[in-house]
Amino acid sequence: MFSSVLIANRGEIAVRVMRTAKRLGLRTIAVYSDQDAAALHVRLADEAYRIGPAEAARSYLRGDRIIEVAREAGADCIHPGYGFLSENAEFAEACADAGIAFVGPPPAAIRAMGLKDAAKALMQQAGVPVVPGYHGDVQGDAFLKQKAYELGYPLIIKAVAGGGGKGMRRVDRHQDFADALAACQREARSAFGDDRVLIERFLSKPRHIEVQVFGDAHGHVVHLFERDCSLQRRHQKVIEEAPAPGMTPAMRSRMGEAAVAAAKAVGYQGAGTVEFIVDASDGLHENAFYFMEMNTRLQVEHPVTEAITGLDLVELQLRVAAGEPLSFDQQALGVPVGHSVEARLYAEDPAHGFLPQTGRLARLSWPEDREGLRIDTGVEEGAEISPYYDPMIAKLIVWGADRDQALARLGQALRETTILGIKTNLGFLERLVAFRPFVDESFDTGLIDARIDALVPDVSLALRDGLAAGLWLAHLKSLNTARESMLSDEPGSPWSLMNGWTLGGEARSRLDLLINGEAVGLDLVWRRDGALLVGSTEVEVNEVAVSDGQVRAVIAGQSETAIMLDEGNAVYAQWRGHHLEIRAQDLLDRDAEAAEGEAVIRAPMSGKLIRLLVAEGEAVERGARLAILEAMKMEHALVAPTSAVVRTLGAQEGQQLAEGHVIAVLETPEAAA
């Protein structure tokens, strides 16, 4: 076994690898960018070294710099985690040339499986079924469009070098193919430096089921059963579980044999995952699965496999990389024990297309430690979620004796988690875990998109405004109490009251707030019976009470509870699975551009403007794409909210934009009139 390991990664996976390495007595060496100087993985490591600026291309993707640090620190091996350099054959070779063990497969195996088209051809030779499609070398746009027409719609365009949902688009109509192809190529070029694509038939009711494999340097290869990763949004996994619901012993055996054959075909060593797309239109059948790709690294969802096998996959990786043989065979593994489910907790806004979010984790509180619960995270309270890296906050993993118990435990863990200061998918996950089609096992990869309205319900604006008024008045009262204790000789002075005190007539006042960045003016009316009427709907609010970070109120006759954090200039609340950020509106800070009849298009997050699709003076229709912003490794299209004319542009292609930067100002027909 090694005596030291350099972890060439950050965040949750760096902390995860470090936990096992420390248990095994290895000296742990972290690397960090300027953005991560105070990160959790840096503080937990025995040693830590700066490798560059915040941008991944100048830090975590600098293989030469990482190897230089490994030599300086005397590291025996480098664990790449997942993402970044984990599937980079050149980096694996450079490690070997430097005399440092790479904790992963041989470079030849990475190359063989790294390109989807070549991998599918190899799998066909090995007798592993593949999805019908075009996987060839000819990449002309017109040629690919013709191949798509021959294959038929719907179909999927995938980056040959892709992974993690990047460089992937579903296309339902022939007339949409060209735009989807161009977007895939741009995203693939940016993420992988390779814009080649393949085209595959889209199955009508697909399940995404993958098999964990492990091989050593002595020719032994086993599979560690399967995981179901069908719950996805934007081709990225959200919920993973093991074993796969509805899996039969015969199908498990056949898929496992196919996965082992795939690994043996490339002389695989270490942890790998063979991913299959399964036609579940008539349930799970052993003849209805097709090879998609092989990930030559540890997967994000590996904890669910650990939970049903009792194995530590990182420990196995380190032992195999050190030359040790696997200490068990396929027969010794037996069958999966119990059921495990993992939920990925992201900084993103489900109500607006799951846009990644940036900002500070003002409050981060996890459930109490209990049987069957594991939380893998690389952040802590006060940490910043930046635009430079993946917006994952944590993974919540549970184990139960059966699927029902596991889902119940996951639901409880999500309900007991508090995150304030930034929007997340926490409420979305709570609804998803309890969603009847998922609980009843009648789901496929299209479930989230098909039922998004049920999973991301509209918030009642009347209830929201009533709660916001109560929260802000509680905030003002706390400020007033502090001022009163310092300044006022008359605690009962009307100047200290928050109830719209007046000498005569109806007690009224107004709150001008920013609620999640939206300017909202709330008219308040206090009735003699003590009730407060809020807003144009005059929703009734009463019995507001704040205690131990919680606010309770009766709003429109309903009892509402929210978790509240008052930071002085802002109030954050977690309510009904929604996140609220409430601030006072500066009435002098108005957008000069936002006159009546105009629409201001802003960057919804920090990112790089990679394409401007309009020019000043150009007329656009509602829904027309105006610009494409690249953030957190993904492209985000900004569209016109209404038919208009582009009056001014406030940014240029290639410019790095902060959240809220004005990209364009549109003049609507009403303004022109």
Short mmCIF file of C-alpha atoms in Angstrom, two decimals, residues 172-554:
data_model
loop_
_atom_site.label_atom_id
_atom_site.label_comp_id
_atom_site.label_asym_id
_atom_site.label_seq_id
_atom_site.Cartn_x
_atom_site.Cartn_y
_atom_site.Cartn_z
CA ASP A 172 -37.60 15.77 -32.15
CA ARG A 173 -37.94 17.53 -35.52
CA HIS A 174 -35.74 17.56 -38.62
CA GLN A 175 -35.92 21.37 -38.85
CA ASP A 176 -34.36 21.67 -35.36
CA PHE A 177 -31.37 19.44 -36.12
CA ALA A 178 -28.96 22.12 -37.36
CA ASP A 179 -29.31 24.36 -34.28
CA ALA A 180 -29.03 21.39 -31.91
CA LEU A 181 -25.95 20.11 -33.73
CA ALA A 182 -24.24 23.51 -33.56
CA ALA A 183 -24.97 23.79 -29.83
CA CYS A 184 -23.61 20.29 -29.17
CA GLN A 185 -20.46 21.03 -31.13
CA ARG A 186 -19.82 24.31 -29.28
CA GLU A 187 -20.39 22.74 -25.89
CA ALA A 188 -18.23 19.73 -26.74
CA ARG A 189 -15.42 21.93 -28.06
CA SER A 190 -15.49 24.01 -24.89
CA ALA A 191 -15.72 21.11 -22.42
CA PHE A 192 -13.60 18.46 -24.15
CA GLY A 193 -11.62 20.18 -26.92
CA ASP A 194 -13.29 17.85 -29.45
CA ASP A 195 -16.47 18.80 -31.34
CA ARG A 196 -17.14 15.45 -33.04
CA VAL A 197 -20.55 13.91 -32.42
CA LEU A 198 -22.52 10.72 -32.90
CA ILE A 199 -26.24 10.25 -33.46
CA GLU A 200 -28.42 7.61 -31.81
CA ARG A 201 -32.04 6.56 -31.82
CA PHE A 202 -34.00 7.88 -28.86
CA LEU A 203 -35.89 5.12 -27.07
CA SER A 204 -39.48 6.01 -26.15
CA LYS A 205 -39.35 4.80 -22.53
CA PRO A 206 -35.68 4.50 -21.63
CA ARG A 207 -34.14 3.64 -18.28
CA HIS A 208 -30.50 4.48 -17.56
CA ILE A 209 -28.93 1.52 -15.77
CA GLU A 210 -25.20 1.18 -15.22
CA VAL A 211 -22.98 -1.58 -13.89
CA GLN A 212 -20.02 -0.97 -11.58
CA VAL A 213 -16.97 -3.02 -12.59
CA PHE A 214 -13.61 -3.52 -10.94
CA GLY A 215 -10.46 -5.05 -12.36
CA ASP A 216 -6.94 -5.61 -11.07
CA ALA A 217 -3.52 -5.99 -12.71
CA HIS A 218 -3.73 -9.79 -12.41
CA GLY A 219 -6.54 -10.31 -14.90
CA HIS A 220 -9.44 -10.44 -12.47
CA VAL A 221 -12.60 -8.47 -13.33
CA VAL A 222 -15.86 -8.47 -11.36
CA HIS A 223 -19.05 -6.46 -11.37
CA LEU A 224 -20.53 -4.95 -8.21
CA PHE A 225 -24.16 -5.03 -9.39
CA GLU A 226 -26.11 -2.22 -11.00
CA ARG A 227 -27.36 1.30 -10.29
CA ASP A 228 -30.41 3.00 -11.74
CA CYS A 229 -29.73 6.60 -12.77
CA SER A 230 -32.90 7.28 -14.75
CA LEU A 231 -34.03 10.39 -12.86
CA GLN A 232 -32.27 13.12 -14.81
CA ARG A 233 -32.69 16.72 -15.83
CA ARG A 234 -30.81 18.23 -18.74
CA HIS A 235 -29.12 14.82 -19.13
CA GLN A 236 -27.57 15.10 -15.68
CA LYS A 237 -28.38 12.62 -12.92
CA VAL A 238 -30.44 13.78 -9.94
CA ILE A 239 -31.37 10.60 -8.04
CA GLU A 240 -29.46 7.30 -8.20
CA GLU A 241 -30.30 4.03 -6.53
CA ALA A 242 -29.06 0.48 -6.18
CA PRO A 243 -30.20 -2.08 -7.00
CA ALA A 244 -32.33 -1.02 -9.98
CA PRO A 245 -36.08 -1.25 -9.28
CA GLY A 246 -37.65 -4.16 -11.15
CA MET A 247 -34.32 -5.81 -11.92
CA THR A 248 -34.57 -9.59 -12.36
CA PRO A 249 -31.73 -11.98 -11.43
CA ALA A 250 -31.50 -13.11 -15.06
CA MET A 251 -31.17 -9.55 -16.38
CA ARG A 252 -28.64 -8.66 -13.66
CA SER A 253 -26.54 -11.65 -14.62
CA ARG A 254 -26.68 -10.85 -18.34
CA MET A 255 -25.90 -7.14 -17.89
CA GLY A 256 -23.10 -7.97 -15.45
CA GLU A 257 -21.57 -10.42 -17.91
CA ALA A 258 -21.75 -7.80 -20.69
CA ALA A 259 -20.10 -5.19 -18.44
CA VAL A 260 -17.30 -7.57 -17.47
CA ALA A 261 -16.79 -8.44 -21.15
CA ALA A 262 -16.53 -4.72 -21.95
CA ALA A 263 -13.91 -4.22 -19.24
CA LYS A 264 -11.88 -7.26 -20.28
CA ALA A 265 -11.93 -6.12 -23.91
CA VAL A 266 -9.75 -3.15 -22.97
CA GLY A 267 -7.64 -4.75 -20.22
CA TYR A 268 -9.38 -2.69 -17.58
CA GLN A 269 -7.98 -2.06 -14.10
CA GLY A 270 -9.52 -0.15 -11.20
CA ALA A 271 -13.04 1.25 -10.87
CA GLY A 272 -15.14 1.73 -13.97
CA THR A 273 -18.78 1.99 -14.93
CA VAL A 274 -20.43 0.50 -18.00
CA GLU A 275 -23.56 2.47 -18.79
CA PHE A 276 -26.53 0.96 -20.59
CA ILE A 277 -29.73 2.40 -21.97
CA VAL A 278 -32.63 0.04 -21.34
CA ASP A 279 -35.87 -0.15 -23.30
CA ALA A 280 -38.39 -0.26 -20.43
CA SER A 281 -41.53 0.11 -22.55
CA ASP A 282 -42.60 -3.35 -21.42
CA GLY A 283 -40.74 -3.63 -18.11
CA LEU A 284 -37.13 -4.80 -17.69
CA HIS A 285 -36.12 -7.68 -19.97
CA GLU A 286 -32.71 -9.27 -20.38
CA ASN A 287 -32.67 -8.72 -24.16
CA ALA A 288 -33.57 -5.00 -24.11
CA PHE A 289 -30.40 -3.21 -23.01
CA TYR A 290 -27.78 -1.41 -25.08
CA PHE A 291 -24.26 -0.16 -24.38
CA MET A 292 -23.98 3.64 -24.14
CA GLU A 293 -20.50 4.34 -22.83
CA MET A 294 -17.93 3.39 -20.24
CA ASN A 295 -16.77 5.88 -17.65
CA THR A 296 -13.17 5.05 -16.82
CA ARG A 297 -13.22 6.52 -13.34
CA LEU A 298 -15.07 6.54 -10.05
CA GLN A 299 -18.66 7.73 -10.46
CA VAL A 300 -20.40 10.45 -8.46
CA GLU A 301 -23.00 7.87 -7.43
CA HIS A 302 -20.54 5.24 -6.17
CA PRO A 303 -21.79 5.50 -2.53
CA VAL A 304 -25.00 3.57 -3.31
CA THR A 305 -22.88 0.65 -4.51
CA GLU A 306 -20.79 0.87 -1.35
CA ALA A 307 -23.99 0.77 0.71
CA ILE A 308 -25.32 -2.48 -0.84
CA THR A 309 -21.95 -4.28 -0.96
CA GLY A 310 -20.20 -3.06 2.21
CA LEU A 311 -17.10 -2.24 0.14
CA ASP A 312 -15.06 0.98 0.13
CA LEU A 313 -14.47 1.63 -3.57
CA VAL A 314 -11.78 4.23 -2.95
CA GLU A 315 -9.85 1.75 -0.83
CA LEU A 316 -10.18 -0.83 -3.62
CA GLN A 317 -8.90 1.76 -6.11
CA LEU A 318 -5.83 2.48 -4.00
CA ARG A 319 -5.08 -1.21 -3.42
CA VAL A 320 -5.43 -2.11 -7.09
CA ALA A 321 -3.25 0.85 -8.11
CA ALA A 322 -0.62 -0.40 -5.64
CA GLY A 323 -0.59 -3.76 -7.46
CA GLU A 324 -2.67 -5.79 -5.01
CA PRO A 325 -5.10 -8.38 -6.41
CA LEU A 326 -8.80 -8.21 -5.67
CA SER A 327 -9.48 -10.11 -2.46
CA PHE A 328 -12.81 -11.55 -3.68
CA ASP A 329 -14.40 -13.06 -6.77
CA GLN A 330 -17.84 -12.73 -8.32
CA GLN A 331 -19.29 -15.62 -6.36
CA ALA A 332 -18.11 -14.19 -3.04
CA LEU A 333 -20.06 -10.97 -3.69
CA GLY A 334 -23.36 -12.84 -3.46
CA VAL A 335 -26.36 -10.56 -3.98
CA PRO A 336 -27.08 -6.89 -3.15
CA VAL A 337 -27.94 -6.27 0.50
CA GLY A 338 -30.83 -3.87 1.09
CA HIS A 339 -31.44 -0.76 -0.97
CA SER A 340 -29.62 2.57 -1.26
CA VAL A 341 -30.66 5.91 -2.78
CA GLU A 342 -28.60 9.05 -3.38
CA ALA A 343 -29.86 12.59 -4.02
CA ARG A 344 -27.61 15.25 -5.54
CA LEU A 345 -28.09 18.60 -3.87
CA TYR A 346 -27.25 21.45 -6.26
CA ALA A 347 -27.13 25.24 -6.12
CA GLU A 348 -29.65 25.80 -8.89
CA ASP A 349 -33.09 27.29 -9.51
CA PRO A 350 -35.62 24.60 -10.54
CA ALA A 351 -38.28 27.25 -11.20
CA HIS A 352 -36.12 28.79 -13.93
CA GLY A 353 -34.83 25.84 -15.89
CA PHE A 354 -32.45 24.64 -13.16
CA LEU A 355 -30.15 27.57 -13.79
CA PRO A 356 -26.98 27.22 -11.68
CA GLN A 357 -26.76 29.66 -8.78
CA THR A 358 -23.80 31.39 -7.19
CA GLY A 359 -23.47 32.96 -3.78
CA ARG A 360 -22.71 32.34 -0.13
CA LEU A 361 -24.12 29.51 1.96
CA ALA A 362 -25.31 31.73 4.80
CA ARG A 363 -26.82 28.77 6.63
CA LEU A 364 -26.01 25.09 6.06
CA SER A 365 -27.50 22.61 8.50
CA TRP A 366 -27.60 18.82 8.04
CA PRO A 367 -29.79 16.23 9.78
CA GLU A 368 -28.42 14.61 12.92
CA ASP A 369 -26.27 11.55 12.32
CA ARG A 370 -28.37 8.39 12.27
CA GLU A 371 -28.40 4.82 11.02
CA GLY A 372 -28.51 4.50 7.26
CA LEU A 373 -27.63 8.15 6.51
CA ARG A 374 -24.44 9.43 4.90
CA ILE A 375 -23.68 12.94 3.68
CA ASP A 376 -20.80 13.59 1.29
CA THR A 377 -19.97 17.28 0.89
CA GLY A 378 -17.05 19.52 0.16
CA VAL A 379 -18.50 22.75 1.54
CA GLU A 380 -19.52 24.14 4.91
CA GLU A 381 -21.51 27.07 6.21
CA GLY A 382 -20.16 30.36 4.90
CA ALA A 383 -18.62 28.84 1.76
CA GLU A 384 -19.08 30.47 -1.64
CA ILE A 385 -20.56 28.63 -4.60
CA SER A 386 -18.64 30.15 -7.51
CA PRO A 387 -19.32 30.13 -11.26
CA TYR A 388 -16.04 28.33 -11.97
CA TYR A 389 -16.99 24.78 -10.99
CA ASP A 390 -19.89 22.34 -10.77
CA PRO A 391 -22.61 23.72 -8.45
CA MET A 392 -23.01 20.54 -6.38
CA ILE A 393 -23.35 21.21 -2.66
CA ALA A 394 -23.62 17.67 -1.35
CA LYS A 395 -24.88 14.14 -1.85
CA LEU A 396 -27.37 12.70 0.63
CA ILE A 397 -27.12 8.90 0.66
CA VAL A 398 -29.38 6.56 2.58
CA TRP A 399 -29.57 2.79 3.02
CA GLY A 400 -32.63 0.78 4.03
CA ALA A 401 -33.61 -2.82 4.34
CA ASP A 402 -35.80 -2.30 1.28
CA ARG A 403 -36.65 0.48 -1.19
CA ASP A 404 -39.60 1.80 0.81
CA GLN A 405 -37.45 2.27 3.92
CA ALA A 406 -34.64 3.88 1.92
CA LEU A 407 -37.01 6.40 0.29
CA ALA A 408 -38.61 7.21 3.65
CA ARG A 409 -35.19 7.84 5.17
CA LEU A 410 -34.14 10.04 2.25
CA GLY A 411 -37.34 12.09 2.46
CA GLN A 412 -36.77 12.66 6.18
CA ALA A 413 -33.15 13.67 5.63
CA LEU A 414 -34.14 16.20 2.96
CA ARG A 415 -36.85 17.70 5.17
CA GLU A 416 -34.34 18.15 7.99
CA THR A 417 -31.76 19.90 5.78
CA THR A 418 -31.57 23.70 5.83
CA ILE A 419 -29.80 25.82 3.21
CA LEU A 420 -30.18 29.61 3.25
CA GLY A 421 -28.50 32.32 1.22
CA ILE A 422 -28.78 30.69 -2.18
CA LYS A 423 -31.44 28.89 -4.21
CA THR A 424 -31.10 25.10 -4.37
CA ASN A 425 -33.00 22.06 -5.62
CA LEU A 426 -33.77 20.95 -2.04
CA GLY A 427 -37.55 21.39 -2.30
CA PHE A 428 -37.55 19.82 -5.76
CA LEU A 429 -35.77 16.75 -4.36
CA GLU A 430 -38.29 16.47 -1.52
CA ARG A 431 -41.16 16.40 -4.01
CA LEU A 432 -39.33 14.04 -6.37
CA VAL A 433 -38.57 11.43 -3.69
CA ALA A 434 -42.27 11.34 -2.73
CA PHE A 435 -43.56 11.56 -6.32
CA ARG A 436 -45.98 8.69 -6.95
CA PRO A 437 -44.60 7.56 -10.38
CA PHE A 438 -41.12 7.32 -8.86
CA VAL A 439 -42.29 5.56 -5.70
CA ASP A 440 -44.37 3.14 -7.79
CA GLU A 441 -41.38 2.41 -10.09
CA SER A 442 -43.26 3.62 -13.19
CA PHE A 443 -40.59 6.04 -14.38
CA ASP A 444 -38.04 6.56 -17.14
CA THR A 445 -35.44 9.17 -18.07
CA GLY A 446 -38.17 11.53 -19.30
CA LEU A 447 -40.12 11.65 -16.04
CA ILE A 448 -38.80 14.98 -14.74
CA ASP A 449 -39.26 16.81 -18.04
CA ALA A 450 -42.72 15.34 -18.57
CA ARG A 451 -43.99 16.16 -15.06
CA ILE A 452 -42.03 19.32 -14.32
CA ASP A 453 -45.17 21.31 -13.45
CA ALA A 454 -46.00 18.89 -10.64
CA LEU A 455 -42.40 18.73 -9.41
CA VAL A 456 -41.83 22.50 -9.56
CA PRO A 457 -45.24 23.97 -8.69
CA ASP A 458 -45.88 27.69 -8.93
CA VAL A 459 -45.63 29.48 -5.63
CA SER A 460 -48.71 31.39 -4.48
CA LEU A 461 -47.67 35.03 -4.81
CA ALA A 462 -50.30 36.10 -2.29
CA LEU A 463 -48.95 33.69 0.34
CA ARG A 464 -45.38 34.57 -0.55
CA ASP A 465 -46.01 38.29 -0.21
CA GLY A 466 -47.83 37.79 3.07
CA LEU A 467 -44.95 35.75 4.45
CA ALA A 468 -42.38 38.24 3.12
CA ALA A 469 -44.20 41.09 4.84
CA GLY A 470 -44.26 39.18 8.11
CA LEU A 471 -40.57 38.30 7.82
CA TRP A 472 -39.53 41.86 7.00
CA LEU A 473 -41.63 43.37 9.77
CA ALA A 474 -40.05 40.92 12.21
CA HIS A 475 -36.67 42.07 10.89
CA LEU A 476 -37.61 45.75 11.31
CA LYS A 477 -38.93 45.09 14.78
CA SER A 478 -35.63 43.53 15.81
CA LEU A 479 -33.77 46.53 14.41
CA ASN A 480 -36.16 48.90 16.16
CA THR A 481 -35.79 47.08 19.45
CA ALA A 482 -32.03 47.44 19.21
CA ARG A 483 -32.29 51.13 18.35
CA GLU A 484 -34.84 51.68 21.10
CA SER A 485 -32.63 50.11 23.73
CA MET A 486 -29.82 52.47 22.70
CA LEU A 487 -31.65 55.70 21.86
CA SER A 488 -35.22 55.94 23.04
CA ASP A 489 -36.30 57.21 26.45
CA GLU A 490 -39.87 56.24 25.59
CA PRO A 491 -40.20 52.53 24.77
CA GLY A 492 -43.90 53.02 23.94
CA SER A 493 -43.27 55.90 21.58
CA PRO A 494 -45.34 55.71 18.36
CA TRP A 495 -42.08 56.26 16.47
CA SER A 496 -41.01 52.75 17.50
CA LEU A 497 -44.20 50.96 16.51
CA MET A 498 -44.39 48.81 13.34
CA ASN A 499 -48.19 48.82 12.92
CA GLY A 500 -48.73 51.88 10.76
CA TRP A 501 -49.65 54.04 13.79
CA THR A 502 -51.75 57.07 12.93
CA LEU A 503 -53.68 59.73 14.87
CA GLY A 504 -56.90 58.87 13.04
CA GLY A 505 -58.32 56.76 10.24
CA GLU A 506 -57.08 53.42 8.96
CA ALA A 507 -53.53 52.44 9.85
CA ARG A 508 -51.57 52.04 6.61
CA SER A 509 -47.96 51.79 5.49
CA ARG A 510 -45.93 50.46 2.56
CA LEU A 511 -42.99 48.12 2.13
CA ASP A 512 -40.81 48.36 -0.99
CA LEU A 513 -38.90 45.10 -1.09
CA LEU A 514 -36.72 42.99 -3.33
CA ILE A 515 -38.00 39.41 -3.10
CA ASN A 516 -35.56 37.07 -4.83
CA GLY A 517 -34.37 40.09 -6.79
CA GLU A 518 -37.86 41.12 -7.93
CA ALA A 519 -39.02 44.60 -6.98
CA VAL A 520 -42.29 44.26 -5.05
CA GLY A 521 -44.26 47.09 -3.45
CA LEU A 522 -46.57 45.89 -0.67
CA ASP A 523 -49.35 48.06 0.72
CA LEU A 524 -50.10 47.19 4.34
CA VAL A 525 -53.37 47.79 6.14
CA TRP A 526 -53.73 47.09 9.89
CA ARG A 527 -57.24 46.22 11.00
CA ARG A 528 -58.53 46.94 14.48
CA ASP A 529 -58.74 43.20 15.25
CA GLY A 530 -54.97 42.98 14.83
CA ALA A 531 -54.92 41.35 11.39
CA LEU A 532 -52.63 42.69 8.67
CA LEU A 533 -53.80 42.90 5.06
CA VAL A 534 -50.97 42.68 2.55
CA GLY A 535 -50.76 43.63 -1.11
CA SER A 536 -53.37 44.13 -3.80
CA THR A 537 -54.99 40.81 -2.88
CA GLU A 538 -55.18 41.96 0.76
CA VAL A 539 -54.16 38.53 1.98
CA GLU A 540 -54.72 38.37 5.73
CA VAL A 541 -51.72 37.81 7.98
CA ASN A 542 -51.90 37.36 11.74
CA GLU A 543 -50.40 35.49 14.69
CA VAL A 544 -46.83 36.11 13.48
CA ALA A 545 -44.31 34.67 15.94
CA VAL A 546 -40.53 34.30 15.65
CA SER A 547 -38.64 31.83 17.83
CA ASP A 548 -35.37 29.90 17.51
CA GLY A 549 -34.87 30.80 13.87
CA GLN A 550 -38.41 29.89 12.84
CA VAL A 551 -41.29 32.15 11.94
CA ARG A 552 -44.87 30.97 12.30
CA ALA A 553 -47.87 32.84 10.96
CA VAL A 554 -51.42 32.33 9.83
#
